[in-house]
Tab-separated table of C-alpha atoms in Angstrom:
chain	number	residue	atom	x	y	z
L	1	MET	CA	94.027	104.715	83.650
L	2	SER	CA	93.939	102.480	85.285
L	3	THR	CA	91.798	100.991	85.050
L	4	GLU	CA	94.630	99.769	83.354
L	5	THR	CA	94.820	96.086	83.051
L	6	GLY	CA	91.359	95.025	81.836
L	7	ALA	CA	89.259	97.058	84.197
L	8	TRP	CA	92.032	99.626	84.743
L	9	ARG	CA	92.936	99.935	81.035
L	10	MET	CA	89.243	100.205	80.035
L	11	LEU	CA	89.037	103.338	82.230
L	12	HIS	CA	91.773	104.796	80.057
L	13	GLY	CA	90.195	103.705	76.801
L	14	LYS	CA	92.585	100.746	76.244
L	15	HIS	CA	92.364	97.035	76.434
L	16	ALA	CA	94.885	94.802	78.150
L	17	PRO	CA	95.694	91.031	77.796
L	18	ALA	CA	93.925	88.840	80.339
L	19	HIS	CA	97.170	88.068	82.236
L	20	THR	CA	97.434	91.730	83.255
L	21	LEU	CA	93.961	91.932	84.710
L	22	PRO	CA	93.819	92.738	88.451
L	23	LEU	CA	93.557	89.562	90.577
L	24	ARG	CA	90.023	90.479	91.638
L	25	ASP	CA	88.762	90.643	88.034
L	26	ARG	CA	90.547	87.427	87.047
L	27	LEU	CA	88.883	85.640	89.903
L	28	ALA	CA	85.526	87.163	88.923
L	29	LEU	CA	85.951	85.885	85.339
L	30	THR	CA	86.792	82.408	86.618
L	31	ALA	CA	83.738	82.531	88.875
L	32	GLY	CA	81.602	83.829	85.978
L	33	LEU	CA	82.430	80.687	83.989
L	34	SER	CA	82.370	78.161	86.876
L	35	ALA	CA	79.794	79.332	89.487
L	36	PRO	CA	76.715	78.977	87.313
L	37	PHE	CA	77.878	75.574	86.213
L	38	LEU	CA	78.374	74.425	89.834
L	39	VAL	CA	75.044	75.871	91.050
L	40	ALA	CA	73.109	74.385	88.150
L	41	LEU	CA	74.776	71.033	88.778
L	42	THR	CA	73.763	71.282	92.427
L	43	LEU	CA	70.150	71.853	91.371
L	44	VAL	CA	70.024	68.694	89.214
L	45	PRO	CA	68.675	66.420	92.009
L	46	PHE	CA	65.780	68.883	92.459
L	47	ARG	CA	65.049	69.682	88.792
L	48	THR	CA	61.856	67.645	88.704
L	49	SER	CA	60.347	69.412	91.703
L	50	LEU	CA	61.909	72.873	91.427
L	51	SER	CA	60.101	75.189	89.038
L	52	HIS	CA	62.169	76.544	86.207
L	53	THR	CA	61.346	80.108	87.278
L	54	ASN	CA	62.767	79.489	90.734
L	55	ALA	CA	65.839	77.798	89.200
L	56	ALA	CA	66.398	80.794	86.952
L	57	LEU	CA	66.102	83.241	89.917
L	58	ILE	CA	68.767	81.289	91.797
L	59	LEU	CA	71.080	81.606	88.839
L	60	VAL	CA	70.337	85.340	88.605
L	61	VAL	CA	71.584	85.589	92.218
L	62	VAL	CA	74.804	83.918	91.146
L	63	VAL	CA	75.186	86.425	88.267
L	64	VAL	CA	74.649	89.334	90.725
L	65	ALA	CA	77.221	87.957	93.099
L	66	VAL	CA	79.872	87.568	90.338
L	67	SER	CA	79.065	91.071	88.978
L	68	SER	CA	79.459	92.704	92.330
L	69	LEU	CA	82.956	91.246	92.678
L	70	GLY	CA	84.218	91.850	89.117
L	71	SER	CA	83.836	93.845	85.900
L	72	ARG	CA	81.000	94.096	83.432
L	73	THR	CA	82.771	91.424	81.384
L	74	ALA	CA	82.681	89.056	84.252
L	75	GLY	CA	78.943	89.731	84.748
L	76	VAL	CA	78.155	89.098	81.091
L	77	VAL	CA	80.207	85.883	81.118
L	78	ALA	CA	78.266	84.775	84.239
L	79	ALA	CA	74.919	85.596	82.523
L	80	LEU	CA	75.849	83.560	79.393
L	81	SER	CA	77.107	80.739	81.485
L	82	ALA	CA	73.921	80.768	83.608
L	83	ALA	CA	71.714	80.597	80.572
L	84	ALA	CA	73.773	77.783	78.982
L	85	TRP	CA	73.795	75.531	82.055
L	86	PHE	CA	70.163	76.294	82.821
L	87	ASP	CA	69.378	74.868	79.342
L	88	PHE	CA	71.796	71.954	79.692
L	89	PHE	CA	70.939	70.654	83.176
L	90	LEU	CA	67.499	71.975	84.082
L	91	THR	CA	65.287	71.803	80.881
L	92	ARG	CA	64.114	68.846	78.908
L	93	PRO	CA	65.697	66.989	77.182
L	94	TYR	CA	68.244	66.969	80.030
L	95	GLU	CA	71.961	67.272	79.480
L	96	THR	CA	71.604	68.595	75.900
L	97	PHE	CA	71.546	72.147	74.617
L	98	ASP	CA	68.046	71.605	73.072
L	99	ILE	CA	64.911	72.971	74.602
L	100	ASN	CA	61.465	71.615	73.516
L	101	ALA	CA	59.075	73.637	75.599
L	102	THR	CA	58.286	77.227	74.547
L	103	ALA	CA	57.982	78.272	78.163
L	104	ASP	CA	61.494	76.985	78.871
L	105	ILE	CA	62.889	78.856	75.895
L	106	GLU	CA	61.318	82.091	77.202
L	107	THR	CA	62.705	81.407	80.722
L	108	ALA	CA	66.209	80.852	79.380
L	109	VAL	CA	66.105	83.962	77.233
L	110	LEU	CA	64.757	86.047	80.172
L	111	LEU	CA	67.525	84.584	82.345
L	112	LEU	CA	70.129	85.774	79.889
L	113	VAL	CA	68.617	89.251	79.410
L	114	VAL	CA	67.987	89.816	83.167
L	115	GLY	CA	71.419	88.496	83.923
L	116	VAL	CA	73.112	90.866	81.476
L	117	ILE	CA	71.137	93.855	82.747
L	118	VAL	CA	71.711	93.030	86.435
L	119	SER	CA	75.435	92.535	85.768
L	120	GLN	CA	75.707	95.988	84.194
L	121	LEU	CA	73.916	97.584	87.171
L	122	ALA	CA	76.049	95.707	89.688
L	123	ALA	CA	79.213	96.634	87.857
L	124	ARG	CA	78.146	100.301	87.653
L	125	ALA	CA	77.448	100.290	91.376
L	126	ARG	CA	80.892	98.893	92.074
L	127	ARG	CA	82.490	101.563	89.858
L	128	LEU	CA	80.610	104.317	91.612
L	129	GLU	CA	81.767	102.918	94.993
L	130	VAL	CA	85.344	102.973	93.781
L	131	MET	CA	84.985	106.548	92.520
L	132	THR	CA	83.480	107.617	95.870
L	133	VAL	CA	86.321	106.046	97.830
L	134	THR	CA	88.845	107.658	95.437
L	135	ASP	CA	87.283	111.078	95.761
L	136	ALA	CA	87.350	110.773	99.579
L	137	SER	CA	91.014	109.776	99.390
L	138	HIS	CA	91.830	112.867	97.272
L	139	LEU	CA	90.016	115.156	99.651
L	140	ALA	CA	91.867	113.622	102.574
L	141	ARG	CA	95.199	114.408	100.940
L	142	ILE	CA	94.269	117.978	100.379
L	143	HIS	CA	92.876	118.436	103.930
L	144	ARG	CA	96.006	116.849	105.497
L	145	THR	CA	98.283	119.176	103.523
L	146	ALA	CA	96.127	122.227	104.322
L	147	ASP	CA	96.354	121.428	107.998
L	148	LEU	CA	100.128	120.984	107.808
L	149	VAL	CA	100.495	124.349	105.931
L	150	GLN	CA	98.764	125.990	108.872
L	151	SER	CA	100.587	124.210	111.641
L	152	ALA	CA	104.108	123.398	110.375
L	153	ASN	CA	107.033	125.509	111.615
L	154	SER	CA	109.025	124.966	108.477
L	155	ALA	CA	108.015	124.980	104.761
L	156	ASP	CA	110.488	122.175	104.307
L	157	THR	CA	108.107	119.989	106.339
L	158	VAL	CA	105.376	120.736	103.893
L	159	VAL	CA	107.656	120.112	100.922
L	160	ASP	CA	108.664	116.665	102.317
L	161	HIS	CA	105.020	115.792	103.061
L	162	VAL	CA	103.894	116.718	99.577
L	163	ARG	CA	106.776	114.773	97.975
L	164	THR	CA	105.388	111.657	99.775
L	165	GLU	CA	101.734	112.433	98.848
L	166	LEU	CA	102.688	112.985	95.109
L	167	THR	CA	104.719	109.699	95.068
L	168	ASP	CA	101.752	107.745	96.333
L	169	LEU	CA	99.084	109.683	94.389
L	170	LEU	CA	100.849	109.466	91.007
L	171	GLY	CA	102.537	106.124	91.501
L	172	LEU	CA	105.975	107.673	91.012
L	173	ARG	CA	109.274	105.969	91.154
L	174	ALA	CA	110.855	109.035	92.722
L	175	CYS	CA	110.071	112.720	93.468
L	176	ARG	CA	112.302	115.562	94.535
L	177	PHE	CA	111.887	119.321	95.009
L	178	GLU	CA	114.194	121.924	93.375
L	179	TYR	CA	114.156	125.281	95.087
L	180	GLY	CA	113.961	128.337	92.795
L	181	THR	CA	115.645	126.709	89.780
L	182	LEU	CA	114.444	126.410	86.162
L	183	MET	CA	117.192	124.389	84.449
L	184	GLY	CA	116.352	122.914	81.100
L	185	ARG	CA	112.899	122.439	79.547
L	186	PRO	CA	111.514	119.109	80.957
L	187	PRO	CA	107.899	118.077	80.268
L	188	ARG	CA	105.519	119.894	82.534
L	189	LEU	CA	102.386	118.980	84.390
L	190	GLU	CA	100.104	122.021	83.874
L	191	LYS	CA	97.431	123.616	86.007
L	192	ASP	CA	94.625	121.942	84.125
L	193	GLY	CA	96.172	118.457	84.595
L	194	SER	CA	97.464	118.303	81.022
L	195	VAL	CA	101.114	117.618	80.135
L	196	THR	CA	103.188	119.728	77.699
L	197	VAL	CA	106.434	118.759	76.058
L	198	GLY	CA	108.090	121.891	74.665
L	199	ARG	CA	105.289	123.673	72.882
L	200	ARG	CA	103.343	120.520	72.211
L	201	THR	CA	100.427	119.268	74.300
L	202	TRP	CA	101.019	115.614	75.299
L	203	ASN	CA	98.080	113.275	75.807
L	204	PRO	CA	98.950	111.060	78.754
L	205	GLU	CA	95.733	109.027	78.474
L	206	THR	CA	96.786	107.664	75.079
L	207	ASP	CA	100.558	108.178	75.018
L	208	GLY	CA	101.447	107.536	78.606
L	209	TRP	CA	104.027	109.630	80.484
L	210	PRO	CA	106.671	111.380	78.299
L	211	GLU	CA	110.289	110.228	78.702
L	212	GLY	CA	112.258	111.645	81.565
L	213	ASP	CA	111.273	113.588	84.672
L	214	ILE	CA	108.215	115.844	84.637
L	215	GLU	CA	108.141	119.196	86.412
L	216	LEU	CA	105.261	120.387	88.551
L	217	ARG	CA	105.789	123.991	89.564
L	218	ALA	CA	104.928	125.471	92.914
L	219	TYR	CA	103.626	129.100	92.955
L	220	GLY	CA	102.673	131.128	96.016
L	221	ASN	CA	100.855	134.477	95.706
L	222	GLY	CA	101.866	134.601	92.006
L	223	HIS	CA	105.535	133.978	92.760
L	224	TYR	CA	107.535	130.994	91.534
L	225	PHE	CA	109.238	129.154	94.387
L	226	GLY	CA	110.431	125.864	92.915
L	227	ARG	CA	109.292	122.668	91.258
L	228	PHE	CA	108.710	119.096	92.028
L	229	MET	CA	110.479	116.765	89.693
L	230	LEU	CA	108.350	113.731	89.072
L	231	THR	CA	109.900	110.381	87.967
L	232	PRO	CA	106.958	108.284	86.678
L	233	GLY	CA	106.696	104.711	87.854
L	234	PRO	CA	105.861	101.678	85.607
L	235	GLY	CA	102.156	101.680	86.086
L	236	ALA	CA	99.397	103.384	84.080
L	237	VAL	CA	99.144	107.242	83.993
L	238	PRO	CA	96.904	108.440	86.824
L	239	ALA	CA	93.489	109.766	85.832
L	240	LEU	CA	92.909	113.497	85.318
L	241	GLN	CA	91.340	113.847	88.708
L	242	ALA	CA	94.490	112.621	90.414
L	243	ARG	CA	96.677	114.973	88.348
L	244	LEU	CA	94.503	117.902	89.320
L	245	VAL	CA	94.857	116.914	92.977
L	246	ALA	CA	98.685	116.876	92.414
L	247	VAL	CA	98.488	120.488	91.091
L	248	THR	CA	96.516	121.490	94.127
L	249	LEU	CA	99.118	119.966	96.471
L	250	ALA	CA	101.877	121.858	94.561
L	251	ASP	CA	99.933	125.131	95.031
L	252	GLN	CA	99.630	124.451	98.741
L	253	THR	CA	103.381	123.980	98.903
L	254	GLY	CA	103.782	127.315	97.118
L	255	ALA	CA	101.488	128.936	99.758
L	256	ALA	CA	103.683	127.450	102.558
L	257	LEU	CA	106.862	128.741	100.913
L	258	ASP	CA	105.316	132.197	100.347
L	259	THR	CA	104.715	132.695	104.062
L	260	SER	CA	107.924	131.147	105.252
L	261	GLY	CA	110.304	134.008	104.408
L	262	PRO	CA	113.536	133.599	102.422
L	263	VAL	CA	113.740	130.278	100.498
L	264	ARG	CA	116.643	127.914	100.988
L	265	GLY	CA	119.140	127.882	98.156
L	266	TRP	CA	118.442	131.407	96.831
């Protein structure tokens, strides 16, 4: 949003300074710079007997390992580092960045190209894995709440449960529920996951959360029962998918209130 620090911010269309990158991505960037160097240095005693093709394949494995741990940037850095140190340590003249043999030049270029392509594929696989885990987490929230709506003896139990879920899902500093009141005109989280401030549509992806608390209304069977008041936390705005899950949780709360009889505070 997310990303989002380097990786997180990139997911939200923004870039962040390196010191705000998640620890995993910072470690991957460090590994991208250092791991190819260390592996190439380890191969130096064997450079006269080890074919350049095999040496390049070993370095590609290093690039894949780095890419699977970090972002695309880390993978590209690892590919560049691998090509550079392959040239420096493993091709004649040794310990210079000159290459005399045409075959060695071709191998170095192929190492770079293959390393970059593989790093993109590995990073994409990692992102798809994260998305799958995130989707499963969202579904689990919805299922837990649906089960509670069916089994809870009190709608207040559902309200408290959803308050906790929303706080975790949206990274809120605080969340409270107001029964049957519509005081003031705070920013509102809409059914489509967008945010409105007054009559203006607010773009949370580019502008962040608006100032103050944000209301998320709970309706049941077309009737308004109350609203969650969301106090945003300091992190990035959650992705649209998470905001749509929040709307679904509010609707489930409304359904629970609709079947519970008279609502407290009315």
